[in-house]
Tab-separated table of C-alpha atoms in Angstrom:
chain	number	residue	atom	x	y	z
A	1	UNK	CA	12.765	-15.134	24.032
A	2	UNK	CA	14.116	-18.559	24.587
A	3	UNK	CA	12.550	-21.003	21.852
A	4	UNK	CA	14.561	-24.311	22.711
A	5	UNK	CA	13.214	-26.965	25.172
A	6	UNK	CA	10.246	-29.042	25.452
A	7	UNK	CA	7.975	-27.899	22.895
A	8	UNK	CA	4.707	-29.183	25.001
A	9	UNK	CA	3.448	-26.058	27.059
A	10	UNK	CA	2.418	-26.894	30.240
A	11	UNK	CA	2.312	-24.649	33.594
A	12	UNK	CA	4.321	-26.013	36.487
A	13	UNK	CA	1.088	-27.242	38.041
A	14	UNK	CA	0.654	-29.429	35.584
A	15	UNK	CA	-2.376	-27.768	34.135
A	16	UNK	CA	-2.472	-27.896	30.707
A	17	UNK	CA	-5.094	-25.388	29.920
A	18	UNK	CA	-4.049	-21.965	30.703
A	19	UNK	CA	-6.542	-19.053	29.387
A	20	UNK	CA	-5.646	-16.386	27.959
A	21	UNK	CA	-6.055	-13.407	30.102
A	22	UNK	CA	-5.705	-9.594	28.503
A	23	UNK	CA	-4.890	-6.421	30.530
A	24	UNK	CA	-6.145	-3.340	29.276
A	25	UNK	CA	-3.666	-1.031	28.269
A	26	UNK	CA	-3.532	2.509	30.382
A	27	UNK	CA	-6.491	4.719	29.401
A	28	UNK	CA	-8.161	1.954	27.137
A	29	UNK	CA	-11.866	0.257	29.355
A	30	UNK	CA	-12.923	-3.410	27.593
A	31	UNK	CA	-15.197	-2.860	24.875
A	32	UNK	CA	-13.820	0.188	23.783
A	33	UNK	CA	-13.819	0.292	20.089
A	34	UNK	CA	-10.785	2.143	20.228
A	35	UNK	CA	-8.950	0.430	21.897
A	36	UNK	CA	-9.971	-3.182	21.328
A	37	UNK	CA	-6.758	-5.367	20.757
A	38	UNK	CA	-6.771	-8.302	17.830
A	39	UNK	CA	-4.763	-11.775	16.861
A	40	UNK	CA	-3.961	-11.338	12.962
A	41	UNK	CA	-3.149	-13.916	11.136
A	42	UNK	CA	-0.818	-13.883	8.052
A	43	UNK	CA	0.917	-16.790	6.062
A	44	UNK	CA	0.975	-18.311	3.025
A	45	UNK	CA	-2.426	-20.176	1.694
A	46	UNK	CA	-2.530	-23.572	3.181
A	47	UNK	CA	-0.523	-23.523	6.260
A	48	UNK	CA	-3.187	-23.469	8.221
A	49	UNK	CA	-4.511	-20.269	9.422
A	50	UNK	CA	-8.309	-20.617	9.992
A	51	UNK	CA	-7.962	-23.594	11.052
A	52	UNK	CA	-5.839	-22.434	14.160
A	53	UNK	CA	-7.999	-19.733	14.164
A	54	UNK	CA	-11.270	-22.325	13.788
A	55	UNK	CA	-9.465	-24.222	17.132
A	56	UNK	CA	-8.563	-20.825	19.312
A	57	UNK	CA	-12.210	-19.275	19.279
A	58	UNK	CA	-14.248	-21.888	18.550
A	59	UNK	CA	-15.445	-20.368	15.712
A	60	UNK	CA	-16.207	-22.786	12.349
A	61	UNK	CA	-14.709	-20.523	9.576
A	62	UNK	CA	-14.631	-22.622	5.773
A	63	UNK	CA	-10.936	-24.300	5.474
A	64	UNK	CA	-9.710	-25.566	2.614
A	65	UNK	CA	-7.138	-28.268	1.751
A	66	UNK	CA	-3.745	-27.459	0.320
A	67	UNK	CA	-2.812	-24.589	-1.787
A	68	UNK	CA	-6.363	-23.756	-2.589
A	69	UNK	CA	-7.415	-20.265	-1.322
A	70	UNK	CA	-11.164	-20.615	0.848
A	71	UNK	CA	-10.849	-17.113	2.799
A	72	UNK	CA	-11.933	-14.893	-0.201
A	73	UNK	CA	-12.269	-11.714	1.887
A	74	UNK	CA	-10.075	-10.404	5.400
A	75	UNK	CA	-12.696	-10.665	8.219
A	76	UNK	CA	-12.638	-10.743	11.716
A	77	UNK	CA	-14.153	-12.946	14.896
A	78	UNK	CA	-14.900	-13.207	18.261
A	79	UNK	CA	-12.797	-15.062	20.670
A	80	UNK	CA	-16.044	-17.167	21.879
A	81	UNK	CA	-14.254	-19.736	24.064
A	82	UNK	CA	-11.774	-16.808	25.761
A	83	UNK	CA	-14.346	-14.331	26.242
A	84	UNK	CA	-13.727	-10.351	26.585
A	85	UNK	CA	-10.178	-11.407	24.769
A	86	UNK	CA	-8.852	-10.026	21.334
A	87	UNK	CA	-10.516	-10.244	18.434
A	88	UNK	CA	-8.974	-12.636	15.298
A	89	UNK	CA	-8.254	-11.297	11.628
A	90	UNK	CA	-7.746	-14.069	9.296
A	91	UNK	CA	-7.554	-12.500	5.642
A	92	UNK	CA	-6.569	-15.104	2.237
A	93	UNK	CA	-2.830	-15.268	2.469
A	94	UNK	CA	0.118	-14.893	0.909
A	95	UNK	CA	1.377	-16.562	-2.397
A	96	UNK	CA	-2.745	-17.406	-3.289
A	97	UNK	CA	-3.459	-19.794	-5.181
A	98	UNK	CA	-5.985	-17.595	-7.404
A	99	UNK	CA	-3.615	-15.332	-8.678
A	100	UNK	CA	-4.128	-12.425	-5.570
A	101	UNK	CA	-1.360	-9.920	-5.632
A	102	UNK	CA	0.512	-10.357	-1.909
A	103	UNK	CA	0.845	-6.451	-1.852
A	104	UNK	CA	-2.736	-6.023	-2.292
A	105	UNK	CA	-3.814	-8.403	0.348
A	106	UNK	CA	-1.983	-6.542	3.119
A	107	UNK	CA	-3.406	-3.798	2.172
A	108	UNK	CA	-7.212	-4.931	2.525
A	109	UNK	CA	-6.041	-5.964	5.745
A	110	UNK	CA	-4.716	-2.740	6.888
A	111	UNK	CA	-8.003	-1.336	5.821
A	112	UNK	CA	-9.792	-3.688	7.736
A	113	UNK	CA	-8.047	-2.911	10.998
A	114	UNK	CA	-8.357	0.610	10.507
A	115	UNK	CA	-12.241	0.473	9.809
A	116	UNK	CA	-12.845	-1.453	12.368
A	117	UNK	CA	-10.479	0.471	15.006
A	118	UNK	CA	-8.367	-2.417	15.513
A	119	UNK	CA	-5.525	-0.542	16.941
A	120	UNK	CA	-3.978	-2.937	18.968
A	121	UNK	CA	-2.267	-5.466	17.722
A	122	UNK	CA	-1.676	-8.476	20.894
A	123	UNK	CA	-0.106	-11.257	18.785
A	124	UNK	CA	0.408	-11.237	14.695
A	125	UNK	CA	0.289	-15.135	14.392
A	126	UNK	CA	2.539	-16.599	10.983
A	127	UNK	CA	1.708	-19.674	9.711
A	128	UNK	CA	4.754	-20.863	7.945
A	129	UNK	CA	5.846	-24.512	6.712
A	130	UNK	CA	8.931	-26.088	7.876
A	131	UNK	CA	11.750	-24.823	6.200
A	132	UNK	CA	15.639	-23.901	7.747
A	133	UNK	CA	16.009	-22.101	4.771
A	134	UNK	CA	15.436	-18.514	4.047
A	135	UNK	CA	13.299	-18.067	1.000
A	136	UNK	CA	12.108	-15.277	-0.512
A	137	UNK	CA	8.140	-15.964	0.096
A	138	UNK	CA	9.493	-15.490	4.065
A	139	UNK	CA	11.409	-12.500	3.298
A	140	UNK	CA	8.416	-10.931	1.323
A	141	UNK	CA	6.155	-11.772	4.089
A	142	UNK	CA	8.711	-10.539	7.133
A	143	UNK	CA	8.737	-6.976	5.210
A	144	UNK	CA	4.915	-7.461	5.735
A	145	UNK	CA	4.607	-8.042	9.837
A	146	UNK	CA	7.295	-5.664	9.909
A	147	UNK	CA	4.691	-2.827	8.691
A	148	UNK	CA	2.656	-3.712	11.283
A	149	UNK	CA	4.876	-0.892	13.429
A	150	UNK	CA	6.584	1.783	11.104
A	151	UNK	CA	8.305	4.306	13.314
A	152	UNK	CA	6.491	7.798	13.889
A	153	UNK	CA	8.450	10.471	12.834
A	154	UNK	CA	5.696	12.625	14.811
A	155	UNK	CA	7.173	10.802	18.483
A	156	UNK	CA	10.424	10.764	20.176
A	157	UNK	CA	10.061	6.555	20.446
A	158	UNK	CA	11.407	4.284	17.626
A	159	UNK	CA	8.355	2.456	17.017
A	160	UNK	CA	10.172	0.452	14.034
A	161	UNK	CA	10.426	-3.590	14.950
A	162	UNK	CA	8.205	-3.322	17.714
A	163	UNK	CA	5.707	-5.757	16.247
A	164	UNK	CA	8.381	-8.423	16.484
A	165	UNK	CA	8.069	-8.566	20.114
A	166	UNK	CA	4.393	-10.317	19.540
A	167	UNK	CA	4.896	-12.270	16.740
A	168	UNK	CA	4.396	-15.653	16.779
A	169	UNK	CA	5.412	-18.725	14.450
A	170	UNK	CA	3.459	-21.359	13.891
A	171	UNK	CA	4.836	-24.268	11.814
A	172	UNK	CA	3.083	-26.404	10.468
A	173	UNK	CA	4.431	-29.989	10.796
A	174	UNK	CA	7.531	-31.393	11.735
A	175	UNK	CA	10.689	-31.934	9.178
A	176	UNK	CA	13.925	-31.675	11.634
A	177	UNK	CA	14.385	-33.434	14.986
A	178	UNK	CA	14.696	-29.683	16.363
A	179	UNK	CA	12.075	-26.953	16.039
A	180	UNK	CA	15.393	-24.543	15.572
A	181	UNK	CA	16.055	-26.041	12.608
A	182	UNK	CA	12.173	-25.768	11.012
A	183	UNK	CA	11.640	-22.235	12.223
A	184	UNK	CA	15.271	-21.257	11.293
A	185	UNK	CA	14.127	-19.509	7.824
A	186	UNK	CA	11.640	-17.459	9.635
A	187	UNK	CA	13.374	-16.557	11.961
A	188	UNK	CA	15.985	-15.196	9.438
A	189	UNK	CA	13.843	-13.799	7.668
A	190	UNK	CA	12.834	-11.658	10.622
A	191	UNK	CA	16.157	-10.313	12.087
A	192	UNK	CA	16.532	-9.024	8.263
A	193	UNK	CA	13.983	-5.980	9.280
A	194	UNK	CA	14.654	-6.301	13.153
A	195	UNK	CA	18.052	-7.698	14.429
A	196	UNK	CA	16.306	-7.602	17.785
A	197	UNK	CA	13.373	-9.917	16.821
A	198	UNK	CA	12.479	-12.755	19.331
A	199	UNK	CA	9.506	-14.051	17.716
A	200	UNK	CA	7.981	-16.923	19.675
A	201	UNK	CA	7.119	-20.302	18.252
A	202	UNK	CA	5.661	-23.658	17.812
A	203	UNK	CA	5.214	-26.788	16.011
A	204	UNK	CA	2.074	-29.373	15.188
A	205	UNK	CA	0.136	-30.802	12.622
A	206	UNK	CA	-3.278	-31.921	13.532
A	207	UNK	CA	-3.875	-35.537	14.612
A	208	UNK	CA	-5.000	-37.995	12.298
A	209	UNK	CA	-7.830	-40.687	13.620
A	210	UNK	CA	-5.089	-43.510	12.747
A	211	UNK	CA	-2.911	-41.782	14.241
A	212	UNK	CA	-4.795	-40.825	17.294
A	213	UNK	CA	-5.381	-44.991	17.434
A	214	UNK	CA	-2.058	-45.904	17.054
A	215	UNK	CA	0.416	-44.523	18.886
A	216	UNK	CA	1.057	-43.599	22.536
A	217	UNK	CA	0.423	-39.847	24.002
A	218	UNK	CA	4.164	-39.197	24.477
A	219	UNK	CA	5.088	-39.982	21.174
A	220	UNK	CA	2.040	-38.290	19.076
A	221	UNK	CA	3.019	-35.233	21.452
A	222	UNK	CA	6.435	-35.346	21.792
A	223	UNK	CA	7.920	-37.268	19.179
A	224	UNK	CA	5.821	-36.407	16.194
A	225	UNK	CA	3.883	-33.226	17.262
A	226	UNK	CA	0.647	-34.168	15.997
A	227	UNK	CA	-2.176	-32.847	18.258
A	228	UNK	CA	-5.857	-32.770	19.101
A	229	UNK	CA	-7.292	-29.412	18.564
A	230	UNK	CA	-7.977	-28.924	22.430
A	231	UNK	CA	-3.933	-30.342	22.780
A	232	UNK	CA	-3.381	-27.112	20.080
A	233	UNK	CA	-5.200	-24.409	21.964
A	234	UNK	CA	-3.927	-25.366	25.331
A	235	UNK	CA	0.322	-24.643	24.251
A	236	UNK	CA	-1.399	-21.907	21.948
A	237	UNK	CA	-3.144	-20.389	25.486
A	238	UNK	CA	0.734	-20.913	27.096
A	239	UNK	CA	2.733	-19.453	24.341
A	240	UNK	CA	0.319	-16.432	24.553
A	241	UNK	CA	0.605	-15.843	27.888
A	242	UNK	CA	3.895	-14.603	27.786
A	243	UNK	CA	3.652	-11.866	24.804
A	244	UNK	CA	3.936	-8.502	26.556
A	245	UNK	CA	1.166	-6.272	26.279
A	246	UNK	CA	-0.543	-5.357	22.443
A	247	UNK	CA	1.438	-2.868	20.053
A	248	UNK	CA	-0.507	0.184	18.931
A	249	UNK	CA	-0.564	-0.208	15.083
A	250	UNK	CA	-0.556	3.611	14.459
A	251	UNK	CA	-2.155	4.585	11.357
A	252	UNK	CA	-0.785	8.370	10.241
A	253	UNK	CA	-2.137	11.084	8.230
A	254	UNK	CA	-0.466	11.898	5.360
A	255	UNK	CA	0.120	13.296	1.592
A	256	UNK	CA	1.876	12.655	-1.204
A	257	UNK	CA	2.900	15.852	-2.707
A	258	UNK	CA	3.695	14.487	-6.521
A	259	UNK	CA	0.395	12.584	-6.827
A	260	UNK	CA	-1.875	13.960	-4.163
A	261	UNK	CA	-2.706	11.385	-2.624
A	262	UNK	CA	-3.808	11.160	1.029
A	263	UNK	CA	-3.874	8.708	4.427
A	264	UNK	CA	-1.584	6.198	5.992
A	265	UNK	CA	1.435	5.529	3.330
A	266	UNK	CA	0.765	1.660	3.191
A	267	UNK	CA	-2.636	1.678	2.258
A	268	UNK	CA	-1.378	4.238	-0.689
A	269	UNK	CA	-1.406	2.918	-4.327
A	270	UNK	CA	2.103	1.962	-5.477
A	271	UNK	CA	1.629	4.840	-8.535
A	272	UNK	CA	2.173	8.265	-8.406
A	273	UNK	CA	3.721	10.802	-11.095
A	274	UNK	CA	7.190	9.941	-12.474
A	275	UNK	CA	8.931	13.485	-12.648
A	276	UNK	CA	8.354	17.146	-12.470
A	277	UNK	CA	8.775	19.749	-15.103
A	278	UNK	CA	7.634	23.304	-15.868
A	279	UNK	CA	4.886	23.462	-18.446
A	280	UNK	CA	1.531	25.156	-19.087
A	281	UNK	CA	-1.935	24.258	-18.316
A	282	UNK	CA	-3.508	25.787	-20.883
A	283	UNK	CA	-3.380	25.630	-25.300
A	284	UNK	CA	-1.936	27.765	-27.767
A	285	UNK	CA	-3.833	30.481	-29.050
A	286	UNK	CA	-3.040	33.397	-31.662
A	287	UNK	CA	-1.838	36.166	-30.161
A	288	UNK	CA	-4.230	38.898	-31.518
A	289	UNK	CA	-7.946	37.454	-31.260
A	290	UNK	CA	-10.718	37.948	-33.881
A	291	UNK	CA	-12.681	40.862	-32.202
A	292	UNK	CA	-8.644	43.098	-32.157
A	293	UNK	CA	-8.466	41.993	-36.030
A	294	UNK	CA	-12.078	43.464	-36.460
A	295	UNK	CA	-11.571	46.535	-34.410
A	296	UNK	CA	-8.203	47.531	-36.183
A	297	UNK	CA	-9.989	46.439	-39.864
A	298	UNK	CA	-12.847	48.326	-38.824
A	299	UNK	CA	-10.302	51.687	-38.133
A	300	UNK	CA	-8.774	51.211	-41.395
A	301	UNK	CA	-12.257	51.180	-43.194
A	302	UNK	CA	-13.014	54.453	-41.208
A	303	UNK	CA	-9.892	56.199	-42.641
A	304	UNK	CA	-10.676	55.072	-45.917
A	305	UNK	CA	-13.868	57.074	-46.061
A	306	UNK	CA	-12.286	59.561	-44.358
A	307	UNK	CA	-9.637	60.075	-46.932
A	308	UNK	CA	-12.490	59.644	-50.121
A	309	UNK	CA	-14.100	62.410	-48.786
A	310	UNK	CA	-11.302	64.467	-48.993
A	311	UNK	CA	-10.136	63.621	-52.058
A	312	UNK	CA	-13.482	64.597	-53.631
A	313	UNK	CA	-13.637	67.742	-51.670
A	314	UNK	CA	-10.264	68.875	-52.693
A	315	UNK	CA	-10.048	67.298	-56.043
A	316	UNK	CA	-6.413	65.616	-55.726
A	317	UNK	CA	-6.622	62.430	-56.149
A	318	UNK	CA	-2.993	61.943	-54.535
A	319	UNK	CA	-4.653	62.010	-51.203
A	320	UNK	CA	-5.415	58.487	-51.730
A	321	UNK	CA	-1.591	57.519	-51.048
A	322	UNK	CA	-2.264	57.781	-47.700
A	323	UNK	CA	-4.802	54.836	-47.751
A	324	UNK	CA	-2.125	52.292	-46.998
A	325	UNK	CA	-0.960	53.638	-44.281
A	326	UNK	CA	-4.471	54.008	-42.765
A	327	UNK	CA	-5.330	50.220	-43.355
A	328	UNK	CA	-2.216	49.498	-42.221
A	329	UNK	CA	-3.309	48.103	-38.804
A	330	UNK	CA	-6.146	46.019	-39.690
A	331	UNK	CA	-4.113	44.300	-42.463
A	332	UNK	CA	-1.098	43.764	-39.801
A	333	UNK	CA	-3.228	42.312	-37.454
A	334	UNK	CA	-4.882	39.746	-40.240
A	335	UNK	CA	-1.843	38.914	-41.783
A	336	UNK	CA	-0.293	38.332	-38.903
A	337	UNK	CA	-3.212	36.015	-37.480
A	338	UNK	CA	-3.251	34.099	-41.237
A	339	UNK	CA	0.234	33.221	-41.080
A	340	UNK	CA	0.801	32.233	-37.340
A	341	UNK	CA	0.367	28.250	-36.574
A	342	UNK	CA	1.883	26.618	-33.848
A	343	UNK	CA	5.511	25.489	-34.053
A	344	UNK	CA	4.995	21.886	-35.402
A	345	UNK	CA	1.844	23.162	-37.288
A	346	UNK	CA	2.180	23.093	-40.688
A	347	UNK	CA	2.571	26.868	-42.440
A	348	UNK	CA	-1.066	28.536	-43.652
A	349	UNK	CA	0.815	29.354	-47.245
A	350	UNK	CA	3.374	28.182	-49.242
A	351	UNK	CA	6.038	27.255	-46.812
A	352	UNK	CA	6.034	30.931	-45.255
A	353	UNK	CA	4.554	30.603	-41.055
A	354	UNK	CA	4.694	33.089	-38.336
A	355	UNK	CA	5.604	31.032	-34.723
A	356	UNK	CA	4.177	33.656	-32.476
A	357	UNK	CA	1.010	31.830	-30.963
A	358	UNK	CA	0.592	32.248	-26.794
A	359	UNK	CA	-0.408	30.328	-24.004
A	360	UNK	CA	-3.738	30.601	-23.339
A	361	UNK	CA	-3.034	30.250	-19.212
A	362	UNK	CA	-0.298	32.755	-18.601
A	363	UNK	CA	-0.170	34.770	-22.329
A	364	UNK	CA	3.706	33.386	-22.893
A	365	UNK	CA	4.860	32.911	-25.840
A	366	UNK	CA	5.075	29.552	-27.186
A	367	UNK	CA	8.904	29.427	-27.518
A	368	UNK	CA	9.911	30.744	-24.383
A	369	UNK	CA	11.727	28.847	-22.310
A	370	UNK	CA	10.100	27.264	-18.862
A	371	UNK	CA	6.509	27.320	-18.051
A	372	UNK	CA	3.905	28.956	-15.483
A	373	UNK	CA	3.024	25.631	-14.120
A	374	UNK	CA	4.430	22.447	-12.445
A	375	UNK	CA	3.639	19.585	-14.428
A	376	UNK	CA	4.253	15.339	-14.442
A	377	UNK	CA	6.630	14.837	-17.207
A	378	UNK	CA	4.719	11.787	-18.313
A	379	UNK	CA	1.420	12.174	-18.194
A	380	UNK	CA	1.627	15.831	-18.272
A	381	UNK	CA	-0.940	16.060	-15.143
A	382	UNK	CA	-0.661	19.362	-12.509
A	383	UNK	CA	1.731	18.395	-10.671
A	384	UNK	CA	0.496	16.872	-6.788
A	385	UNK	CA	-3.256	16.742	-8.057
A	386	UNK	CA	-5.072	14.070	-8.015
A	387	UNK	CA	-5.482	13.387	-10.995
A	388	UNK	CA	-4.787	9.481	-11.853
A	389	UNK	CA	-1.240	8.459	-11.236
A	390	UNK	CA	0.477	7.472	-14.342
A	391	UNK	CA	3.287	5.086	-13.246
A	392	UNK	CA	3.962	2.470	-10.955
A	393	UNK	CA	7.272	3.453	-8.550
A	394	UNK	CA	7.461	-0.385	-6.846
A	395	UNK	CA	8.144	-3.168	-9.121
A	396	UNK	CA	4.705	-5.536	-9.021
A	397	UNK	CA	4.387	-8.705	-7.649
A	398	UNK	CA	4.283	-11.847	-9.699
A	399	UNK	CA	0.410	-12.124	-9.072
A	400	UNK	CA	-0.346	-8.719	-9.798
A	401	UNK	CA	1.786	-8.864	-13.024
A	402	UNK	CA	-0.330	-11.611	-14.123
A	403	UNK	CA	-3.419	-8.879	-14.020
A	404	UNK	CA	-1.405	-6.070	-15.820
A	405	UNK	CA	-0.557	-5.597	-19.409
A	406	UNK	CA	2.683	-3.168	-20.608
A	407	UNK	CA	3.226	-1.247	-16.976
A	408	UNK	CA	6.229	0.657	-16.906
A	409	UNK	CA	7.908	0.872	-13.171
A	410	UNK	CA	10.079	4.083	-12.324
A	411	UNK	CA	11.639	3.417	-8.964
A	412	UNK	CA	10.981	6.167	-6.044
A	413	UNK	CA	8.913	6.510	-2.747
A	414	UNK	CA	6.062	9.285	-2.327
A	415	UNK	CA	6.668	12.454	-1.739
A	416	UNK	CA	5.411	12.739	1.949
A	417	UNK	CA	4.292	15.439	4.223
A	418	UNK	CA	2.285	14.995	7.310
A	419	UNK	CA	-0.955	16.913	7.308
A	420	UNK	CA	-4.066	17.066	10.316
C-alpha cells in the first residue's frame, strides 16, 4: 500500500468527510455478537490513543498529558458518530508510566476481546512517535500486533501476518520533511515479523488555538500537519476506507502438557515446569508395618508356650533350644523395622542402619533406580498437573521485573496439544 504523496486525504470530489462504511463479512448479520468487528488501539502511553479514539467516536474518554498513564483498565466504545460501525478498544499502553508489565497488558486485552466476542479485528490502530529509527520499544510492540493473527495449525491457510494488512500508523507529530522518514522505524519494525507488511499511515498533532490564529490552512495542513479534530477524523474516515475487510482474530483451544494449563497460548502465563524426571508421589515407609511385626511376635509367643508345655510334660528341659528358632520371625521382623531409616536418615543405633524402606505409592524400594511417576524436576510437582508452575520460561519485561524478587528464567515454549 502506497504511503508517499499528499498526506491530506481527500476524495476526488473534493469532499473531505468520507464515513466509514463496514460490510459484513459472509455469514456474520450487524449486531451479531459474534461477529461484531473492532478498532484496537495499541502504542506506547502518551502518543495519543484516546484521544484519536476521543475524536473518531465522539466519545469523551479521560486523556492525560505526556508519559502519564490515564487508561487504567482495556475497555471498549461505541462508534457514536459512525453508527452500526466497529467497536474501539483502547487499553493503557505500552512502556507505562506506572510500572505495568507490556506482556501483561496485551494480555488483558486479548481477554477483553475474547469476553466480549470481539472476533474481528477491522483496523489495529498504532500510535507511535516520530522516529526513522528502529528501536526496540517498536520491535517489542510489532511482536505484539503481530499476535493479533498466529497461524492455525488446525487450517490449510497461513493465517500468520495477516493482521498487517489492517494496521495502521499513526504518528504523532512531524520531525522529517517526509512522513517516510518518521514512520520508517515502524515500518521496520513490522517487516521483521511480516516481510509482506503494508501497514497504512499518517501524520498530525492536534492544533493549537495560536496556532489555529496564526497561520494559513495550507500550511497548518500541509506544511506542519497540525489539525482540528474534525480535520483528524475526516483523513482518519479516508485512510480507513481502504483497509480490506476485518481479520478473524482466532482464539484456539489448547493445553500445555508440562504444566496443565489450558486456552489460547497467549493469554497463558509465561511459567510452566522446568524439566521432567521419574520420581514417586508418595513417602518412604518401612517395609514390614506394625500390625506384620505384631502378628509374627505374636506367633513366636505362641510357640513359646507351646514348647513350655512340652518341656514340663516330658521333663527335658533341652526342648527349650528350640525357642529361638520359634521367635525367630517376630524378632526378624522388629529388628529389621528398628534398624531401617531412610538413606540420608541418620542410623537408629550406633552407626549400624538397614536402607530397605519403600515407597509408599508403588511399594519400590527406595534405592532402585527410576520411579513410578513423572515428575517436574524443580518443584517436584506431577508432571502436566496443575499444580502452580514453578519457573518462568520467557525472560520478564523490565516493568514486570520491577514487581518480582529472585525469579529464575529457564528458556522453552509450552508443551502444546490441541484439545475440544
Amino acid at each position: 500500500m502506497d504511503q508517499s504523496g499528499d498526506e491530506t486525504f481527500l476524495d476526488k470530489s473534493g469532499i473531505d468527510e468520507i464515513p466509514l462504511i463496514t460490510k459484513a463479512r459472509n455469514g456474520s448479520k450487524p449486531g451479531d455478537k459474534s461477529t461484531d468487528s473492532c478498532v484496537v488501539l495499541v502504542g506506547t502511553t502518551g502518543t495519543g490513543k484516546t484521544s484519536t479514539l476521543n475524536i473518531y467516536t465522539g466519545n469523551d474518554l479521560k486523556v492525560g498529558e505526556g508519559a502519564q498513564s490515564v487508561t487504567g483498565t482495556t475497555v471498549s466504545v461505541e462508534d457514536k458518530i459512525h453508527v452500526g460501525g466497529p467497536k474501539w478498544i483502547d487499553n493503557p499502553g505500552w512502556s507505562d508510566s506506572e510500572g505495568r508489565s507490556d506482556n501483561l497488558v496485551f494480555k488483558d486485552l486479548l481477554r477483553h476481546m475474547q469476553v466480549n466476542h470481539c472476533y474481528n479485528v477491522k483496523a489495529v490502530v498504532w500510535c507511535i512517535m516520530p522516529t526513522p529509527r528502529m528501536d526496540a520499544n517498536l520491535q517489542a510492540q510489532a511482536k505484539f500486533i503481530d499476535m493479533f493473527t498466529p497461524d492455525d495449525e488446525k487450517t490449510a491457510e497461513n493465517e500468520a501476518g495477516q493482521i498487517w494488512n489492517n494496521v495502521v500508523i499513526i504518528c504523532k507529530g512531524k520531525i522529517n520533511p517526509d512522513k517516510t522518514a518518521d514512520v520508517q522505524g515502524a515500518v521496520m519494525a513490522s517487516k521483521q515479523n511480516s516481510v509482506h507488511a503494508e501497514p497504512l499511515s499518517i501524520r498530525f498533532e492536534f492544533a493549537a488555538p495560536e496556532i489555529l490564529k496564526g497561520t494559513t490552512e495550507k500550511l497548518r495542513k500541509e506544511s506542519l500537519r497540525m489539525l482540528t479534530p474534525g480535520e483528524i477524523r475526516s483523513e482518519l474516515e479516508v485512510l480507513f476506507s481502504k483497509l480490506p475487510v476485518p481479520v478473524p482474530a482466532v482464539f484456539v483451544n489448547q493445553k500445555c502438557i508440562s504444566c496443565g494449563q489450558e486456552g489460547d497460548p497467549r493469554l497463558m502465563t509465561d511459567t510452566c515446569h522446568r524439566n521432567k524426571k521419574t520420581g514417586h508421589t508418595g513417602t518412604l515407609t518401612q517395609r514390614f508395618s506394625r500390625p506384620e511385626v505384631g502378628a509374627a511376635m505374636g506367633f513366636g509367643a505362641v510357640g513359646t508356650v507351646a514348647l513350655s508345655i512340652a518341656a514340663a510334660a516330658s521333663a527335658t528341659p533341652l526342648v527349650l533350644i528350640g525357642l529361638p528358632l520359634i521367635l525367630a520371625p517376630g524378632l526378624t521382623l522388629g529388628g529389621h523395622r528398628f534398624l531401617n531409616t531412610a538413606s540420608d536418615g541418620a542410623s537408629a543405633c550406633g552407626g549400624f542402619k538397614i536402607t530397605d524402606m519403600r515407597w509408599s505409592c508403588c511399594n519400590a524400594p527406595e534405592l532402585s533406580p527410576g520411579g513410578c511417576s513423572e515428575l517436574c524436576d524443580l518443584c517436584g510437582a506431577v508432571w502436566g498437573s496443575s499444580a502452580k508452575p514453578c519457573v518462568m520460561i520467557k525472560h520478564p519485561d523490565i516493568n514486570m521485573q520491577k514487581e518480582m524478587d529472585g525469579y529464575g528464567v529457564h528458556v522453552k515454549k509450552h508443551d502444546l496439544v490441541h484439545i475440544e
